[in-house]
Coordinates of C-alpha atoms and ligand atoms in Angstrom, one line a residue:
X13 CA 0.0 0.0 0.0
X14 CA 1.4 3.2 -0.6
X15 CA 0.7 6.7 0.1
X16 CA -1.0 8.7 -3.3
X17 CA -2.4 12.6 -3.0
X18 CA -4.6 13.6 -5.6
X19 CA -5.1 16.9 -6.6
X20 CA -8.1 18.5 -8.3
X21 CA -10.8 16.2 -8.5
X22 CA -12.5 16.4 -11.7
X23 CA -13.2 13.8 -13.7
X24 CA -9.8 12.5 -14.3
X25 CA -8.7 13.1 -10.4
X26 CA -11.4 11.7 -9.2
X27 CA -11.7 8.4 -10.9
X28 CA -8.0 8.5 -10.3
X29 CA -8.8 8.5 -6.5
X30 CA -11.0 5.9 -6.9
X31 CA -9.2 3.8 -8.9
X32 CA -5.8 3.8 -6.7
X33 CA -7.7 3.3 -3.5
X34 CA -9.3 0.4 -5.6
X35 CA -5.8 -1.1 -5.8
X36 CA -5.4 -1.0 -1.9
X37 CA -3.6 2.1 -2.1
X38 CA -4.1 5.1 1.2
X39 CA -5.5 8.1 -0.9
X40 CA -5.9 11.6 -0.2
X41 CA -7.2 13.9 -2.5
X42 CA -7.5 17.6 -2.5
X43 CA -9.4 20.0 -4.3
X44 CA -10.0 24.1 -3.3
X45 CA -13.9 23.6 -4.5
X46 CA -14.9 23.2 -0.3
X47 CA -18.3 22.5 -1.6
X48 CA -17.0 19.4 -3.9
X49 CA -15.2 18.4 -1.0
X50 CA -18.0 18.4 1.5
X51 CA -20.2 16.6 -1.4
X52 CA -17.7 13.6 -1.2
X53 CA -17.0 13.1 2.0
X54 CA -20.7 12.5 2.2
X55 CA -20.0 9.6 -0.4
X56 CA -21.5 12.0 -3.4
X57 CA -19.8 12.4 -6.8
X58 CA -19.8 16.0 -8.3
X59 CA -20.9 14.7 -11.8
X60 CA -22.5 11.3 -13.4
X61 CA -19.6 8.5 -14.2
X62 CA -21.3 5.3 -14.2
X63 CA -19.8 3.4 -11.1
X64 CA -18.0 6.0 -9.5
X65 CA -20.8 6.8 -6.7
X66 CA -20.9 3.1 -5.6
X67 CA -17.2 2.8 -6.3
X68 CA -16.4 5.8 -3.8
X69 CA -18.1 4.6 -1.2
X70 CA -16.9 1.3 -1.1
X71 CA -13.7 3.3 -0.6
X72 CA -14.9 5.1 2.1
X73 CA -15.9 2.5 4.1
X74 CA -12.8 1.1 3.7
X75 CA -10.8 3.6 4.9
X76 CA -8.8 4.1 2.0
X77 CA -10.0 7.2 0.7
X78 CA -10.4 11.0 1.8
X79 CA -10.8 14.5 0.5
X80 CA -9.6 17.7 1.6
X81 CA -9.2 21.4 0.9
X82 CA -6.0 21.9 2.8
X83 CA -2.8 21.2 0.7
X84 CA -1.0 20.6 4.4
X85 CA -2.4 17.1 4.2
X86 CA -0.1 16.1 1.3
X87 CA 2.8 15.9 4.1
X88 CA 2.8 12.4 4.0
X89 CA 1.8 11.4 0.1
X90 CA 4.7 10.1 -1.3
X91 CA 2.6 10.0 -5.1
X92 CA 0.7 13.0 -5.6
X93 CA -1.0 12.5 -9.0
X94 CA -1.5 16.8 -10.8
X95 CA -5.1 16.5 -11.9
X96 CA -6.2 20.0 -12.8
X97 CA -8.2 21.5 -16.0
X98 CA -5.7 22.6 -18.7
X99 CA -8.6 24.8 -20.5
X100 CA -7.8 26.1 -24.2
X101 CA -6.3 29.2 -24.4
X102 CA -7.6 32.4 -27.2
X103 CA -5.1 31.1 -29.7
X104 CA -5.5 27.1 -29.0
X105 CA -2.8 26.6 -26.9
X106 CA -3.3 25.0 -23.4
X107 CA -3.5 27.3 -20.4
X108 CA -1.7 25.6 -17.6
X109 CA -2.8 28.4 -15.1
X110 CA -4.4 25.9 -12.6
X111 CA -1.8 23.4 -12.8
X112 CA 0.7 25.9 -11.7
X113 CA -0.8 27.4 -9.0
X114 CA -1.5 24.1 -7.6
X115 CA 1.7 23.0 -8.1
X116 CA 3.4 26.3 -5.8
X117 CA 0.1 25.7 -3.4
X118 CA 1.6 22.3 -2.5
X119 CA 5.4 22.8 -3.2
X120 CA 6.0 23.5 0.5
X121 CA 4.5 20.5 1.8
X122 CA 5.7 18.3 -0.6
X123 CA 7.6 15.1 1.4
X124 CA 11.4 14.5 0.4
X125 CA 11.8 11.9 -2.2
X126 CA 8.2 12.0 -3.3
X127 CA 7.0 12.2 -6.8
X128 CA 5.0 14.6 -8.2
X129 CA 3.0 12.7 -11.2
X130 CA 1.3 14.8 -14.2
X131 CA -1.9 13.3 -15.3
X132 CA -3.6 16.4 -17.3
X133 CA -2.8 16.7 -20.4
X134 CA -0.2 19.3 -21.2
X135 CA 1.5 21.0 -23.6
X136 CA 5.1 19.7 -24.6
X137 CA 7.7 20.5 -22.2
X138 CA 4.9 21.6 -19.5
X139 CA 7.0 19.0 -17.4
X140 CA 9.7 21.4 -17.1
X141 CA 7.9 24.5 -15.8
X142 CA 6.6 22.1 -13.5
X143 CA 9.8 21.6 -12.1
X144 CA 10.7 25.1 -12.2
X145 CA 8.0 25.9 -10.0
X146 CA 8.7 23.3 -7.7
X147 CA 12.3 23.4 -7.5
X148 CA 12.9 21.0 -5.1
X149 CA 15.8 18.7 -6.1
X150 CA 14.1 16.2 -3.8
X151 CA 10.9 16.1 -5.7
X152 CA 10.9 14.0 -9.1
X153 CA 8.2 15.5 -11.5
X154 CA 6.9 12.5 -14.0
X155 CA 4.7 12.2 -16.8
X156 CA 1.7 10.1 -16.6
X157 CA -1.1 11.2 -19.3
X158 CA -4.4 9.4 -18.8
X159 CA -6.0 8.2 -21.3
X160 CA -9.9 7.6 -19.7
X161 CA -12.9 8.2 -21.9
X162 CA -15.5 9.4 -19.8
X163 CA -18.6 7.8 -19.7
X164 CA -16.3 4.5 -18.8
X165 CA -13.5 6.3 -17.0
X166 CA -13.5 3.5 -13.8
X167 CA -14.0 0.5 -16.1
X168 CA -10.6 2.3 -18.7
X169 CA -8.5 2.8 -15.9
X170 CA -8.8 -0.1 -14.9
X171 CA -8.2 -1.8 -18.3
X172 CA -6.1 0.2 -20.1
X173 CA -4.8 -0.4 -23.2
X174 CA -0.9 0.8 -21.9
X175 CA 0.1 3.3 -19.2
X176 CA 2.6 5.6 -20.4
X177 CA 4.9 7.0 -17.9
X178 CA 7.6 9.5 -18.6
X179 CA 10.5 10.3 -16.2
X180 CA 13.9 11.6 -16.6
X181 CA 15.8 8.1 -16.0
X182 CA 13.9 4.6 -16.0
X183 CA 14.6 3.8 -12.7
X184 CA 12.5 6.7 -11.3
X185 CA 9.7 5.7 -14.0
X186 CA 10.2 1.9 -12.3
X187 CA 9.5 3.1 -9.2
X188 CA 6.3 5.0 -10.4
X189 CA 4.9 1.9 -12.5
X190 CA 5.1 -0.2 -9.6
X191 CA 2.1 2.0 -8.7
X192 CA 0.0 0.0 -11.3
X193 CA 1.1 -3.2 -11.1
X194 CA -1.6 -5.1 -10.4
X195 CA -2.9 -3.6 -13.8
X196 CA -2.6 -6.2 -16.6
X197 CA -1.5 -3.5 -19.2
X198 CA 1.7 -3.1 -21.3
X199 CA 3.9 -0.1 -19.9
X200 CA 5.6 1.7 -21.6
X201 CA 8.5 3.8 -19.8
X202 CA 9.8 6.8 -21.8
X203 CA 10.7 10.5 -21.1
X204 CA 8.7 13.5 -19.8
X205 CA 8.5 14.9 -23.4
X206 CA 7.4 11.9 -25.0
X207 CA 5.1 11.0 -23.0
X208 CA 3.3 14.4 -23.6
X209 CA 3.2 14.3 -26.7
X210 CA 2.2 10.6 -26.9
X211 CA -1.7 11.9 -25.1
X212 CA -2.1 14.4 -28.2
X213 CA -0.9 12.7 -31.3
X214 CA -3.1 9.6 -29.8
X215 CA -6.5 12.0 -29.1
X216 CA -5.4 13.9 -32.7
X217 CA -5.2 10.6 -34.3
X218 CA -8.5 9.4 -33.1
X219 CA -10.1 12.9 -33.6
X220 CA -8.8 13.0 -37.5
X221 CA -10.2 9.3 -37.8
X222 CA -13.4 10.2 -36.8
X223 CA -13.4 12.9 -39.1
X224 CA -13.0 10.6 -41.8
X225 CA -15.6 8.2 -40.6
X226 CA -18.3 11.3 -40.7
X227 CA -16.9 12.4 -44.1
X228 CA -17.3 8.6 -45.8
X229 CA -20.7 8.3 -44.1
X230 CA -21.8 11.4 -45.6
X231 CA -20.9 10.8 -48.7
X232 CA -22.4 7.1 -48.4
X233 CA -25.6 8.6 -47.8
X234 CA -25.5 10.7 -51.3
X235 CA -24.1 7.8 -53.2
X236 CA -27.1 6.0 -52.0
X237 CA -24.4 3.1 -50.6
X238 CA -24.8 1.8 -47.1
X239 CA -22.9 3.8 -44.5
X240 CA -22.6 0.9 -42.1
X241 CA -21.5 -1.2 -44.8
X242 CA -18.7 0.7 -45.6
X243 CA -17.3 1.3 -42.5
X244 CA -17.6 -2.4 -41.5
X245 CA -15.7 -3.3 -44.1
X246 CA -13.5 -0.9 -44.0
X247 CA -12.9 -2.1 -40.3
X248 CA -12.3 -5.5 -41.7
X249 CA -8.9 -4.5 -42.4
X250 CA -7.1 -5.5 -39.0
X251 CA -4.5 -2.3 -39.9
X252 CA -7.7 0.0 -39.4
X253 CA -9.1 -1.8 -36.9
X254 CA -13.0 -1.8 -36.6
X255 CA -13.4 0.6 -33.1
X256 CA -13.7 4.3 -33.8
X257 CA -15.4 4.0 -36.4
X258 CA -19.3 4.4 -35.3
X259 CA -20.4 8.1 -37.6
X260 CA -22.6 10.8 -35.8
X261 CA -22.9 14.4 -35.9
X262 CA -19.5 15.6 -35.3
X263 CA -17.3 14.6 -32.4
X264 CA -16.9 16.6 -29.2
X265 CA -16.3 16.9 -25.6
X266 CA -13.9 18.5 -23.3
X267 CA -10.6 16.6 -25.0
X268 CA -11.0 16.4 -28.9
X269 CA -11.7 19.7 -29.5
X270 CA -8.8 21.2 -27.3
X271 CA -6.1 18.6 -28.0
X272 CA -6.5 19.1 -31.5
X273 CA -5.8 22.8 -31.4
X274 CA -3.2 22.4 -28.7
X275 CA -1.3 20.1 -31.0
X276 CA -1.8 22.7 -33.8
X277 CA -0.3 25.3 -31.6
X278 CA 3.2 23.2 -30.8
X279 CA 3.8 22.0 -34.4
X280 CA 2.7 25.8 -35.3
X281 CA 6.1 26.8 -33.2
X282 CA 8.2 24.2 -34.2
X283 CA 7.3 25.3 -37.9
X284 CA 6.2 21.7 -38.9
X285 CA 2.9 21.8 -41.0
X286 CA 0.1 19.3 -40.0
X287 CA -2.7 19.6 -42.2
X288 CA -4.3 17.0 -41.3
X289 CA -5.1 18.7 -38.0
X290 CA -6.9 21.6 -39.6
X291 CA -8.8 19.5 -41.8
X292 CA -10.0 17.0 -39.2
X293 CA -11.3 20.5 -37.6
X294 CA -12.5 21.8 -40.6
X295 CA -14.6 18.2 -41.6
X296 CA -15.7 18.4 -37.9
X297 CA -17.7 21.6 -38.2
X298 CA -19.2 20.7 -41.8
X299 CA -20.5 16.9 -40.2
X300 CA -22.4 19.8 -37.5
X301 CA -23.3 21.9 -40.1
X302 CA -24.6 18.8 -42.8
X303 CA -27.0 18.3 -39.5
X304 CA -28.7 21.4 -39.8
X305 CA -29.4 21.9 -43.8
X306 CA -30.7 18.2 -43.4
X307 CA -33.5 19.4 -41.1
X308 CA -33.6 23.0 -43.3
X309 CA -34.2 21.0 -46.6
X310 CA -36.6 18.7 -45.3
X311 CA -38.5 21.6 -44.5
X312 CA -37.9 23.4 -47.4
X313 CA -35.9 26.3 -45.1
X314 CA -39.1 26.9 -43.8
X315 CA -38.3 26.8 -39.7
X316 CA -41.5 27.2 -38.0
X317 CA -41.4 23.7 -37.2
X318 CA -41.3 21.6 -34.0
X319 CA -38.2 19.6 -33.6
X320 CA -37.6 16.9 -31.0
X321 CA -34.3 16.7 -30.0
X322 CA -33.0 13.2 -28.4
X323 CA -29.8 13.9 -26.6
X324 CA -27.4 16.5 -25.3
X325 CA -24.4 15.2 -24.0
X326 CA -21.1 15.4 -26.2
X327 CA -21.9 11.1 -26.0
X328 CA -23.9 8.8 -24.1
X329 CA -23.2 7.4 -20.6
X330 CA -22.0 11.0 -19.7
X331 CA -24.1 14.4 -18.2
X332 CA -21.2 16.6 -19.5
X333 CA -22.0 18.7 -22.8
X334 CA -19.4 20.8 -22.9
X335 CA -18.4 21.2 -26.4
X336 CA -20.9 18.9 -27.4
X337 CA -22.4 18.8 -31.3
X338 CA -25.7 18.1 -29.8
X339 CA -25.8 21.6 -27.8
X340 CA -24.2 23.5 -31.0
X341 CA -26.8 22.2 -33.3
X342 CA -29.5 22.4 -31.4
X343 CA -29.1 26.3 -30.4
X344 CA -28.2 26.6 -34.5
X345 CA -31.7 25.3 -35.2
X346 CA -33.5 27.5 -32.5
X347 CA -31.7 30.7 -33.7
X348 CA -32.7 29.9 -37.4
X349 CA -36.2 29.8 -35.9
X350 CA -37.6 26.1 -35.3
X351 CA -38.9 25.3 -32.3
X352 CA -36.2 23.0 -30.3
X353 CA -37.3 20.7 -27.3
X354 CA -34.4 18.6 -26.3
X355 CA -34.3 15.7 -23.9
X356 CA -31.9 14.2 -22.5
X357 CA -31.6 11.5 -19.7
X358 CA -28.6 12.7 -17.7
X359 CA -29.6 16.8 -18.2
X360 CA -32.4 18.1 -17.2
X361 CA -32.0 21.9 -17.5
X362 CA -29.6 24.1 -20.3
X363 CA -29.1 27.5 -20.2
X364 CA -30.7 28.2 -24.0
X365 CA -32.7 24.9 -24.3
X366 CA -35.8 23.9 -23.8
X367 CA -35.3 20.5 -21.8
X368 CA -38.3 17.7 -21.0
X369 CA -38.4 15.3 -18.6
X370 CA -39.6 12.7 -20.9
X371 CA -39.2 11.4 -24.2
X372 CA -42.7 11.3 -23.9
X373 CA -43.5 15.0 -23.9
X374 CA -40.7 16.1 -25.8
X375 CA -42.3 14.5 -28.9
X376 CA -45.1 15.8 -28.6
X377 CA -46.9 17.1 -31.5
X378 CA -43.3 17.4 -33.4
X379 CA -42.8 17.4 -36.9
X380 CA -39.4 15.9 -36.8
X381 CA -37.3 13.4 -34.8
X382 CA -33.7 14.4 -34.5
X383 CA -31.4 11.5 -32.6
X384 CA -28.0 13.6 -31.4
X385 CA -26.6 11.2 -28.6
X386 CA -26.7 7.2 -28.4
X387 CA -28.1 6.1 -25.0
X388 CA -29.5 3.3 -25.1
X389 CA -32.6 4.1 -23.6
X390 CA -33.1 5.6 -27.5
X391 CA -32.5 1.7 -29.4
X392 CA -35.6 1.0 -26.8
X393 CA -37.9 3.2 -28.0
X394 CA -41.2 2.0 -29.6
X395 CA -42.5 3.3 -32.7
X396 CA -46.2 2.7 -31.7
X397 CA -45.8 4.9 -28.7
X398 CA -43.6 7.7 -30.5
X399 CA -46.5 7.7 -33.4
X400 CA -49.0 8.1 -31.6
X401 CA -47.7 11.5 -29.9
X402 CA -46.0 12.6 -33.2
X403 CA -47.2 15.0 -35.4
X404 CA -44.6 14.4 -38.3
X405 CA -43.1 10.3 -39.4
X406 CA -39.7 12.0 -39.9
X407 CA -36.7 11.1 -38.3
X408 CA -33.2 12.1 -38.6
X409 CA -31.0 9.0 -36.6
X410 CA -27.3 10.8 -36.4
X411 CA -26.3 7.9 -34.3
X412 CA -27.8 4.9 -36.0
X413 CA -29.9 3.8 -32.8
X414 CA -33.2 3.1 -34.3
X415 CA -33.6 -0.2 -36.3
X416 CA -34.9 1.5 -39.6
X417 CA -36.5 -1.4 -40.9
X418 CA -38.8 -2.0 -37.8
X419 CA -39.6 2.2 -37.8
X420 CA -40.1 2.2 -41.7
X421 CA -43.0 -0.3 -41.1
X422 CA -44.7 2.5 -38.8
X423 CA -45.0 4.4 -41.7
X424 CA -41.5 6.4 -40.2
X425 CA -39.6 7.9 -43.4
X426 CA -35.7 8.5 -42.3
X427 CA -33.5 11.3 -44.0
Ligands
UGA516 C1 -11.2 11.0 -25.2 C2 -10.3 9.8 -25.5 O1 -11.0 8.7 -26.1 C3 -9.6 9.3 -24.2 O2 -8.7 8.3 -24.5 C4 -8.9 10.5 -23.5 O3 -8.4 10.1 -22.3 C5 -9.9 11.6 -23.3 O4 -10.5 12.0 -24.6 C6 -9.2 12.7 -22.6 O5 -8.3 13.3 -23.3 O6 -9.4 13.0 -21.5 P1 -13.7 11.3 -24.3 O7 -13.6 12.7 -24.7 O8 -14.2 11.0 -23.0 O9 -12.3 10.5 -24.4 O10 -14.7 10.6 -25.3 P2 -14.6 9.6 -26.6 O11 -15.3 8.3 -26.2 O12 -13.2 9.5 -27.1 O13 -15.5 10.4 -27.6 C7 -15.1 11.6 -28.2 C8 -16.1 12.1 -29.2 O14 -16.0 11.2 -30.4 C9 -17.5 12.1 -28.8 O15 -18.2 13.2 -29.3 C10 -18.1 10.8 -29.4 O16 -19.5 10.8 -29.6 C11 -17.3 10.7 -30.7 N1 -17.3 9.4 -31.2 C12 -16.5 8.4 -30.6 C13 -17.9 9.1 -32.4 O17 -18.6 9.9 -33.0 N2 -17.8 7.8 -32.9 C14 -17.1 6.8 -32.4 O18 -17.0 5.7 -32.9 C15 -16.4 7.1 -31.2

């Protein structure tokens, strides 16, 4: 068992926290939100992550886990895991105000020999202003990106496809793996830098894929060939791989989007062109924007019309739409002037949204059916029920949730 501080807990630090108390470590974790604090020492999560809650009291009443907002309790962590926001700057580039501040909060307190682990993802060479700040030649500052999807963050960091960890000698990054090692997962020991910029080439990568993926299904549709089709058997190929490849109305979220741009920003100073980058962007807002002239030409740009929107969050299993599609094309359709009602299991109120509490009543009387985010609860629905509370027979499926056949028998017509 050893000793682990965690600070900021978000979504990262918290399932963090979790997780290492889940492998019998002694956790402490530290944020400056009181309130958030107070919330989980009551055994409440700050946000929806499917097992979290149960997972974090579990913890709890073993002992293993508590949360505090005074840094002077990180006197005896000997691991204390950086897990702060790095939100995107004006021109793209990370802002790593949080991390830094945190990081001279708790310099004092630090223990001798301890190790200071970076788990948000930073810019390249954010490692060394972390040990500028610190300057402790008794405290070894490593680099540990995570690499959690939300919506299954416990479940991924406890199966992780590799841990990267990034240290200035291999013995130091030994010592840190050891951490993990009743993790069945392939690690991979490398420098501070590299490790870095391993987290954004492999989000970049993924974003730029599914880029792709929403370009060929796009132009599936028009060529009248099967979307699903395609990308299955373009999945075939074992080099491509068949994950990531699922088409929807643009991907988002609190990583993509920022990562992207970050990594546009450091190849920007090092002069080294990525294209790609800026067209994965650029076919990122077009798959948004193909959403809305769908609905506009169904209608025939008239937008007096009632549209039901199913969905919010950036993707399912999750409450968090920041940076989601679903948000951006929803409040596109309501400024052009249709009449937006949006439900969403996980969130219940938006600032410029109308939200329902049921699917129920949000399709009430609506002319159009417009799927944005793939719970589950969606694949259930019944046609019988939705027809008799629908005005229109029109769906728009961004997701491929609905079984088309069984819907087109209702008399449903999909775009
Ligand atoms: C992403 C990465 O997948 C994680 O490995 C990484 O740790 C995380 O960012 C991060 O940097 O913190 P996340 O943003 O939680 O995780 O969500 P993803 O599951 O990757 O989905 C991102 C977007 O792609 C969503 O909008 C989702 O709907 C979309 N997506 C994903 C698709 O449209 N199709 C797919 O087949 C998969």
């Amino acid at each position: 068992m050893k000793k682990v501080g965690v600070v900021g807990v978000g979504y990262v630090g918290l399932t963090q926290a979790i997780g290492m108390a889940q492998l019998g470590h002694s956790v402490i974790a530290y944020d400056i939100d009181q309130a958030k604090i107070e919330k989980l020492n009551k055994g409440n999560s700050p946000f929806f992550e499917p097992g979290l809650e149960e997972a974090l009291v579990d913890a709890q009443s073993k002992n293993l886990i508590s949360f505090s907002s005074d840094a002077d309790n990180f006197i005896n962590a000997e691991y204390i895991f950086l897990c702060l926001p790095t939100p995107q700057d004006e021109d793209g580039s990370a802002d790593l105000t949080y991390l830094l501040e945190a990081v001279s909060n708790i310099r004092n307190v630090l223990k001798p020999n301890s190790y200071l682990i970076i788990k948000s993802t930073v810019p390249v060479n954010a490692w060394k202003q972390v040990e500028q700040i610190v300057k402790r030649d008794d405290v070894f500052v490593i680099s540990n990106p995570e690499f959690l999807r939300e919506g299954s963050a416990l479940f991924d960091f406890h199966n992780p496809d590799r841990i990267v960890i990034g240290a200035t000698n291999k013995e130091l990054g030994q010592i840190v793996a050891e951490l993990y090692e009743n993790i069945p997962s392939t690690i991979l020991l490398t420098d501070n830098t590299s490790a870095e910029l391993i987290k954004y080439a492999a989000n970049s990568f993924l974003a730029m894929k599914l880029s792709f993926v929403n370009d060929i299904a796009a132009l599936s549709d028009n060529l009248n060939a099967s979307s699903s089709d395609v990308l299955k058997g373009v999945g075939l190929d074992k080099r491509i791989g068949n994950k990531f490849l699922t088409p929807g109305p643009g991907w988002g979220g609190s990583c993509f989007p920022k990562d992207v741009r970050a990594l546009v920003n450091i190849a920007d100073k090092e002069k080294i062109m990525m294209p790609l980058l800026s067209a994965a962007l650029k076919s990122n807002a077009s798959a948004q924007d193909r959403v809305v002239d769908k609905v506009l030409k169904y209608f025939n740009q008239k937008t007096d019309a009632k549209v039901a929107i199913l969905g919010l969050a950036f993707k399912a299993n999750t409450d968090d739409f920041r940076n989601s599609p679903a948000v951006k094309i929803a409040n596109n359709l309501k400024e052009k002037g249709f009449e937006v009602r949006c439900y969403d299991p996980q969130i219940k109120k938006h600032a410029t949204l109308a939200t329902f509490e049921s699917i129920h009543e949000v399709v009430n009387e609506a002319d159009m059916l417009l799927i944005l985010t793939e719970w589950d609860d969606f694949r259930q629905l019944d046609p019988k029920e939705i027809s008799r509370n629908m005005q229109g027979r029109v769906i728009l499926d961004t997701r491929h949730v609905l079984n088309r056949p069984t819907w087109e028998l209702h008399k449903f017509r999909f775009l």
